[in-house]
Tab-separated table of C-alpha atoms in Angstrom:
chain	number	residue	atom	x	y	z
A	597	MET	CA	-30.839	-3.832	9.540
A	598	LEU	CA	-32.449	-4.554	12.890
A	599	ALA	CA	-29.104	-5.854	14.107
A	600	LEU	CA	-27.567	-2.615	12.900
A	601	CYS	CA	-30.066	-0.687	15.054
A	602	ASP	CA	-29.694	-2.867	18.115
A	603	GLY	CA	-25.901	-2.707	17.955
A	604	PHE	CA	-25.824	1.108	18.057
A	605	THR	CA	-25.400	2.473	21.576
A	606	GLY	CA	-24.571	6.114	20.825
A	607	CYS	CA	-21.755	8.270	19.513
A	608	ASN	CA	-19.949	11.343	20.835
A	609	ASP	CA	-18.997	14.592	19.082
A	610	VAL	CA	-21.971	14.376	16.710
A	611	THR	CA	-24.549	17.052	16.141
A	612	THR	CA	-27.674	17.110	13.981
A	613	ALA	CA	-26.037	19.725	11.715
A	614	SER	CA	-22.945	17.622	11.178
A	615	VAL	CA	-25.000	14.541	10.283
A	616	VAL	CA	-27.077	16.562	7.837
A	617	GLY	CA	-23.889	17.810	6.207
A	618	LEU	CA	-22.502	14.296	5.845
A	619	VAL	CA	-25.724	12.956	4.377
A	620	SER	CA	-25.953	15.863	1.901
A	621	ARG	CA	-22.398	15.347	0.680
A	622	ALA	CA	-21.838	11.629	0.714
A	623	ILE	CA	-25.046	9.555	0.714
A	624	SER	CA	-25.243	9.476	-3.092
A	625	CYS	CA	-21.870	7.671	-3.125
A	626	LEU	CA	-23.121	4.961	-0.772
A	627	SER	CA	-26.707	4.686	-2.134
A	628	PRO	CA	-26.751	6.099	-5.667
A	629	CYS	CA	-30.252	4.748	-6.341
A	630	LEU	CA	-31.819	7.128	-3.779
A	631	THR	CA	-33.963	9.846	-5.352
A	632	ASP	CA	-33.605	13.536	-4.575
A	633	LEU	CA	-36.865	13.394	-2.658
A	634	SER	CA	-35.786	10.452	-0.495
A	635	VAL	CA	-32.560	12.252	0.441
A	636	ARG	CA	-34.523	15.382	1.247
A	637	VAL	CA	-36.926	13.406	3.425
A	638	LEU	CA	-34.062	11.760	5.270
A	639	ILE	CA	-32.536	15.206	5.979
A	640	LEU	CA	-35.882	16.386	7.313
A	641	LEU	CA	-36.103	13.347	9.576
A	642	ILE	CA	-32.617	13.945	10.923
A	643	GLU	CA	-33.490	17.623	11.577
A	644	HIS	CA	-36.247	16.351	13.921
A	645	VAL	CA	-33.483	15.280	16.350
A	646	TYR	CA	-33.429	18.469	18.382
A	647	ASP	CA	-31.345	17.357	21.370
A	648	VAL	CA	-27.614	16.615	20.843
A	649	ARG	CA	-27.800	14.148	23.720
A	650	ALA	CA	-29.965	11.862	21.569
A	651	TRP	CA	-26.949	11.052	19.362
A	652	ARG	CA	-24.899	10.147	22.459
A	653	SER	CA	-27.594	8.004	24.048
A	654	GLY	CA	-28.839	6.329	20.910
A	655	ARG	CA	-32.457	7.444	21.417
A	656	LEU	CA	-33.077	8.411	17.840
A	657	MET	CA	-36.789	7.887	17.294
A	658	VAL	CA	-38.675	10.709	15.512
A	659	TRP	CA	-42.403	11.024	14.867
A	660	PRO	CA	-43.256	13.225	11.840
A	661	GLY	CA	-46.278	11.924	9.937
A	662	ASN	CA	-46.533	11.491	6.169
A	663	ARG	CA	-48.805	14.504	5.911
A	664	ARG	CA	-46.269	16.713	7.737
A	665	LEU	CA	-43.426	15.498	5.536
A	666	ALA	CA	-45.572	16.109	2.447
A	667	GLU	CA	-46.205	19.678	3.584
A	668	LEU	CA	-42.483	20.274	4.179
A	669	THR	CA	-41.461	18.916	0.788
A	670	GLY	CA	-44.376	20.122	-1.329
A	671	LYS	CA	-45.127	16.559	-2.434
A	672	ASN	CA	-48.129	14.280	-1.909
A	673	GLU	CA	-48.320	11.550	0.732
A	674	ARG	CA	-47.942	8.769	-1.817
A	675	SER	CA	-44.549	10.187	-2.864
A	676	ILE	CA	-43.546	10.404	0.784
A	677	ARG	CA	-44.424	6.757	1.340
A	678	ARG	CA	-42.314	5.756	-1.675
A	679	ALA	CA	-39.399	7.856	-0.423
A	680	LEU	CA	-39.571	6.297	3.041
A	681	ALA	CA	-39.773	2.784	1.589
A	682	LEU	CA	-36.669	3.508	-0.545
A	683	LEU	CA	-34.773	4.772	2.522
A	684	GLU	CA	-35.729	1.689	4.478
A	685	ALA	CA	-34.779	-0.656	1.649
A	686	ASN	CA	-31.326	0.977	1.536
A	687	HIS	CA	-30.873	0.598	5.317
A	688	TRP	CA	-31.057	4.244	6.368
A	689	ILE	CA	-34.206	4.146	8.527
A	690	VAL	CA	-36.560	1.690	10.189
A	691	ARG	CA	-40.285	2.424	10.264
A	692	ARG	CA	-41.822	1.084	13.472
A	693	TYR	CA	-45.585	0.701	13.863
A	694	SER	CA	-47.856	0.046	16.787
A	695	ALA	CA	-50.513	-2.649	16.952
A	696	SER	CA	-52.987	-0.129	15.520
A	697	ASN	CA	-50.683	0.444	12.536
A	698	ARG	CA	-49.645	3.955	13.621
A	699	ARG	CA	-46.216	5.529	13.957
A	700	SER	CA	-47.186	7.874	16.778
A	701	ASP	CA	-48.166	5.371	19.462
A	702	GLY	CA	-45.978	3.863	22.171
A	703	ASN	CA	-42.593	2.799	20.874
A	704	ALA	CA	-43.579	3.376	17.253
A	705	GLY	CA	-41.994	6.038	14.990
A	706	ILE	CA	-39.126	6.355	12.551
A	707	ASP	CA	-35.846	4.958	13.909
A	708	LEU	CA	-32.764	6.836	12.769
A	709	ARG	CA	-30.218	4.568	14.415
A	710	PRO	CA	-29.193	3.062	11.033
A	711	VAL	CA	-28.010	6.524	9.963
A	712	ALA	CA	-26.024	6.924	13.184
A	713	ALA	CA	-24.535	3.435	12.888
A	714	ARG	CA	-23.310	4.246	9.334
A	715	LEU	CA	-21.692	7.582	10.122
A	716	HIS	CA	-18.236	6.052	9.653
A	717	GLU	CA	-19.234	4.975	6.115
A	718	LEU	CA	-20.460	8.510	5.401
A	719	HIS	CA	-17.182	9.991	6.692
A	720	GLN	CA	-15.174	7.711	4.400
A	721	ALA	CA	-17.351	8.483	1.397
A	722	ALA	CA	-17.100	12.233	2.058
A	723	GLU	CA	-13.294	12.032	2.252
A	724	PHE	CA	-13.224	10.026	-0.986
A	725	ILE	CA	-15.335	12.622	-2.758
A	726	GLU	CA	-13.179	15.487	-1.491
A	727	GLN	CA	-10.059	13.756	-2.827
A	728	LYS	CA	-11.698	13.305	-6.221
A	729	ILE	CA	-12.811	16.938	-6.327
A	730	GLU	CA	-9.333	18.163	-5.443
A	731	SER	CA	-7.804	15.863	-8.080
A	732	ALA	CA	-10.253	17.149	-10.693
A	733	ARG	CA	-9.398	20.747	-9.796
A	734	GLU	CA	-5.677	20.113	-10.168
A	735	GLN	CA	-6.287	18.379	-13.492
A	736	ALA	CA	-8.458	21.229	-14.754
A	737	LYS	CA	-5.813	23.800	-13.760
A	738	ALA	CA	-3.119	21.774	-15.550
A	739	GLU	CA	-5.330	21.616	-18.671
A	740	ARG	CA	-5.932	25.345	-18.642
A	741	ASP	CA	-2.207	25.991	-18.332
A	742	ASP	CA	-1.511	23.609	-21.245
A	743	LEU	CA	-4.152	25.266	-23.423
A	744	THR	CA	-2.775	28.717	-22.625
A	745	MET	CA	0.736	27.605	-23.602
A	746	VAL	CA	-0.553	26.146	-26.895
A	747	LYS	CA	-2.383	29.361	-27.704
A	748	GLN	CA	0.622	31.512	-26.919
A	749	SER	CA	3.072	29.323	-28.852
A	750	ASP	CA	0.947	29.420	-31.969
A	751	ASP	CA	0.169	33.155	-31.670
A	752	GLY	CA	-3.508	32.397	-31.947
A	753	ALA	CA	-3.118	30.775	-35.350
A	754	ILE	CA	-4.901	27.555	-34.358
A	755	GLU	CA	-8.123	26.990	-32.497
A	756	SER	CA	-7.602	26.709	-28.778
A	757	GLY	CA	-9.694	24.733	-26.290
A	758	VAL	CA	-10.367	28.044	-24.525
A	759	VAL	CA	-12.891	28.756	-27.269
A	760	ASP	CA	-15.057	25.931	-25.977
A	761	ILE	CA	-15.317	27.238	-22.387
A	762	SER	CA	-18.858	28.624	-22.757
A	763	VAL	CA	-20.249	25.901	-25.041
A	764	PRO	CA	-23.579	27.683	-25.639
A	765	LEU	CA	-26.417	25.431	-26.679
A	766	LYS	CA	-27.091	27.571	-29.752
A	767	SER	CA	-23.696	26.457	-31.115
A	768	TYR	CA	-25.117	23.005	-31.657
A	769	LYS	CA	-28.465	23.901	-33.208
A	770	ILE	CA	-28.487	22.356	-36.652
A	771	ASN	CA	-30.395	23.615	-39.669
A	772	PRO	CA	-33.456	21.721	-41.015
A	773	GLY	CA	-31.442	20.247	-43.846
A	774	SER	CA	-28.939	18.517	-41.589
A	775	THR	CA	-31.687	17.032	-39.434
A	776	ASN	CA	-32.288	14.447	-42.120
A	777	LEU	CA	-28.698	13.316	-41.792
A	778	VAL	CA	-29.382	12.407	-38.217
A	779	GLN	CA	-32.801	10.851	-38.300
A	780	SER	CA	-33.224	9.754	-41.921
A	781	GLY	CA	-33.573	6.016	-41.981
A	782	ALA	CA	-33.126	5.721	-38.225
A	783	SER	CA	-36.609	4.304	-37.771
A	784	GLN	CA	-35.788	1.506	-40.195
A	785	ALA	CA	-32.692	0.497	-38.301
A	786	THR	CA	-32.959	-2.330	-35.802
A	787	PRO	CA	-32.071	-1.799	-32.131
A	788	GLY	CA	-28.945	-3.830	-32.658
A	789	GLN	CA	-27.871	-1.590	-35.519
A	790	ARG	CA	-28.367	1.564	-33.454
A	791	SER	CA	-26.410	0.270	-30.488
A	792	CYS	CA	-22.780	1.138	-29.760
A	793	PRO	CA	-20.275	-0.979	-31.725
A	794	THR	CA	-17.572	-2.930	-29.977
A	795	ILE	CA	-14.898	-0.669	-28.504
A	796	THR	CA	-12.482	-3.262	-27.180
A	797	ASP	CA	-9.797	-1.957	-29.492
A	798	ILE	CA	-10.148	1.620	-28.217
A	799	ASP	CA	-8.015	2.615	-25.227
A	800	VAL	CA	-10.038	3.732	-22.215
A	801	ASP	CA	-9.795	7.479	-21.569
A	802	SER	CA	-9.731	7.406	-17.756
A	803	GLU	CA	-10.422	11.130	-17.322
A	804	ILE	CA	-13.425	11.110	-19.635
A	805	LEU	CA	-14.696	7.902	-17.966
A	806	PHE	CA	-14.423	9.492	-14.524
A	807	LEU	CA	-16.207	12.678	-15.631
A	808	MET	CA	-19.016	10.640	-17.264
A	809	VAL	CA	-19.646	8.657	-14.093
A	810	GLN	CA	-19.432	11.691	-11.866
A	811	ALA	CA	-21.728	13.951	-13.936
A	812	SER	CA	-24.347	11.801	-15.675
A	813	LEU	CA	-27.429	10.886	-13.590
A	814	THR	CA	-28.674	8.731	-16.468
A	815	LEU	CA	-25.453	6.715	-16.312
A	816	GLN	CA	-25.446	6.487	-12.519
A	817	LYS	CA	-29.002	5.069	-12.452
A	818	GLN	CA	-27.944	2.167	-14.744
A	819	LEU	CA	-24.899	1.193	-12.673
A	820	THR	CA	-24.817	-0.717	-9.397
A	821	ALA	CA	-23.358	0.742	-6.250
A	822	ALA	CA	-20.342	-1.571	-6.489
A	823	GLU	CA	-19.714	-0.500	-10.117
A	824	LEU	CA	-19.985	3.177	-9.190
A	825	CYS	CA	-17.479	2.824	-6.340
A	826	ASP	CA	-15.107	0.894	-8.596
A	827	LEU	CA	-15.365	3.457	-11.422
A	828	MET	CA	-14.639	6.304	-9.015
A	829	GLY	CA	-11.417	4.554	-7.983
A	830	PRO	CA	-8.005	4.872	-9.636
A	831	GLU	CA	-8.155	1.618	-11.648
A	832	PRO	CA	-11.692	0.483	-12.638
A	833	CYS	CA	-12.017	-3.141	-13.591
A	834	SER	CA	-13.033	-4.219	-17.108
A	835	ALA	CA	-16.459	-5.394	-15.957
A	836	SER	CA	-17.342	-1.922	-14.624
A	837	ILE	CA	-16.095	-0.282	-17.824
A	838	GLN	CA	-18.222	-2.674	-19.878
A	839	ALA	CA	-21.187	-1.685	-17.726
A	840	VAL	CA	-20.608	1.939	-18.764
A	841	THR	CA	-20.495	1.058	-22.461
A	842	ALA	CA	-23.671	-0.981	-22.055
A	843	ALA	CA	-25.397	2.027	-20.438
A	844	VAL	CA	-24.318	4.228	-23.323
A	845	LYS	CA	-25.655	1.661	-25.782
A	846	SER	CA	-28.983	1.738	-23.963
A	847	ALA	CA	-29.169	5.534	-24.078
A	848	LEU	CA	-28.203	5.543	-27.760
A	849	SER	CA	-30.816	3.003	-28.737
A	850	ARG	CA	-33.696	4.232	-26.515
A	851	GLN	CA	-33.334	7.982	-26.361
A	852	ILE	CA	-31.422	9.007	-29.486
A	853	LYS	CA	-32.052	7.955	-33.094
A	854	LEU	CA	-28.691	8.222	-34.814
A	855	ARG	CA	-27.778	6.542	-38.083
A	856	PRO	CA	-25.524	3.543	-37.381
A	857	ASN	CA	-22.869	4.558	-39.930
A	858	VAL	CA	-22.673	8.071	-38.415
A	859	TRP	CA	-22.089	6.544	-34.959
A	860	GLN	CA	-19.440	4.124	-36.178
A	861	VAL	CA	-17.460	6.899	-37.906
A	862	ALA	CA	-17.708	9.064	-34.797
A	863	LEU	CA	-16.586	6.224	-32.525
A	864	ALA	CA	-13.585	5.466	-34.705
A	865	LYS	CA	-12.635	9.159	-34.827
A	866	HIS	CA	-13.279	10.241	-31.223
A	867	GLY	CA	-13.199	7.094	-29.122
A	868	TRP	CA	-14.409	7.636	-25.547
A	869	ALA	CA	-15.222	11.273	-26.268
A	870	ALA	CA	-18.026	10.027	-28.535
A	871	LEU	CA	-19.440	7.904	-25.702
A	872	ALA	CA	-19.311	10.926	-23.406
A	873	ALA	CA	-21.063	13.058	-26.041
A	874	VAL	CA	-24.047	10.636	-25.908
A	875	MET	CA	-24.467	11.235	-22.182
A	876	VAL	CA	-24.045	14.991	-22.644
A	877	ALA	CA	-26.873	14.997	-25.208
A	878	VAL	CA	-29.097	13.032	-22.828
A	879	ASP	CA	-28.337	14.851	-19.578
A	880	ARG	CA	-27.665	18.475	-20.628
A	881	GLN	CA	-30.549	20.752	-19.635
A	882	GLY	CA	-32.226	22.686	-22.442
A	883	VAL	CA	-31.509	20.170	-25.197
A	884	ARG	CA	-34.781	19.654	-27.070
A	885	ASP	CA	-33.365	17.499	-29.860
A	886	PRO	CA	-30.750	15.142	-28.401
A	887	ALA	CA	-30.065	13.449	-31.738
A	888	GLY	CA	-29.423	16.739	-33.526
A	889	TYR	CA	-27.347	18.041	-30.630
A	890	LEU	CA	-25.254	14.865	-30.565
A	891	TYR	CA	-24.759	14.878	-34.334
A	892	ALA	CA	-23.505	18.474	-34.256
A	893	MET	CA	-21.133	17.678	-31.390
A	894	LEU	CA	-19.688	14.638	-33.171
A	895	LYS	CA	-18.622	16.922	-36.063
A	896	SER	CA	-16.376	18.904	-33.702
A	897	ALA	CA	-12.672	18.576	-34.321
A	898	ARG	CA	-12.002	19.102	-30.593
A	899	LEU	CA	-14.761	16.906	-29.191
A	900	ARG	CA	-12.735	15.794	-26.148
A	901	ASP	CA	-12.363	19.378	-24.905
A	902	THR	CA	-16.023	20.044	-25.606
A	903	VAL	CA	-17.365	17.043	-23.691
A	904	ARG	CA	-15.042	17.679	-20.727
A	905	HIS	CA	-16.476	21.139	-20.269
A	906	ASN	CA	-20.068	19.916	-20.874
A	907	LEU	CA	-19.757	17.157	-18.284
A	908	ARG	CA	-18.477	19.637	-15.734
A	909	ALA	CA	-21.353	21.956	-16.613
A	910	ILE	CA	-23.846	19.068	-16.150
A	911	GLU	CA	-22.366	18.307	-12.706
A	912	GLN	CA	-22.805	21.954	-11.734
A	913	GLN	CA	-26.392	22.039	-12.998
A	914	GLU	CA	-27.236	18.992	-10.846
A	915	SER	CA	-25.747	20.695	-7.774
A	916	GLY	CA	-27.636	23.922	-8.521
A	917	HIS	CA	-24.682	26.034	-9.638
A	918	ALA	CA	-25.148	26.030	-13.405
């Protein structure tokens, strides 16, 4: 990382606002393990570069203290120290201290040259994300057109996927009697019995897989950066896909108590839509009983349509547009 800093000599046509925009859009693709607070702290540090000439000259040292950053974020100083350490570990900043262990003396401070040196990576990640968003929009439009044609051809005689557009949480509240079907005997089952069965015989649903990786924070935290990049590409490798199934197994065994036979039936019936339903139950805001919510979803005859909408809703809730 020090070599990355020393090798940066400045860049033209860059402003603080443009760098903030790139970081906001694309840093999660390059460093998915960063927390929301660490990204917010990095943006605050970048906003301390007031002179556009600093980007051209490479003089990108800033001097906000932990107390000041805590005031700006509404967090305590311990959280700020953890956020800075995470940024440094992921090669986005360098904290430089003086002999008296201060960041405000002499040549000490927070060096932002690693961010400037990785602007090309951020540009590439932002373009990749834009392409995926545009592809998802086109796919969603095609699906809406298909569903409309199905509804019109059948004169409304069959259930259309349009019915699932709202997917209100109350639709999946189960009555007290059915709760026993979910949790009865779950505590006696071993972790191995509650885990996801082998799905090697089930064809991968590439659209559902992409939506799962894009929307689920729980899933993203259990995957490596290399696996995330591979899964966001057109043809993920089998090792990355297996990492997703392992993450679903972990969520199913640790966060949801579902009877093994119920899960096996659902997996055989719905395939990858059942895996996606697990992540929806874990990540969807407002779900107080993930097991009951999942069980009710698995009974849906059109589970694939339901989880597609839910995953998009989860992605919007994470971006603040839900």
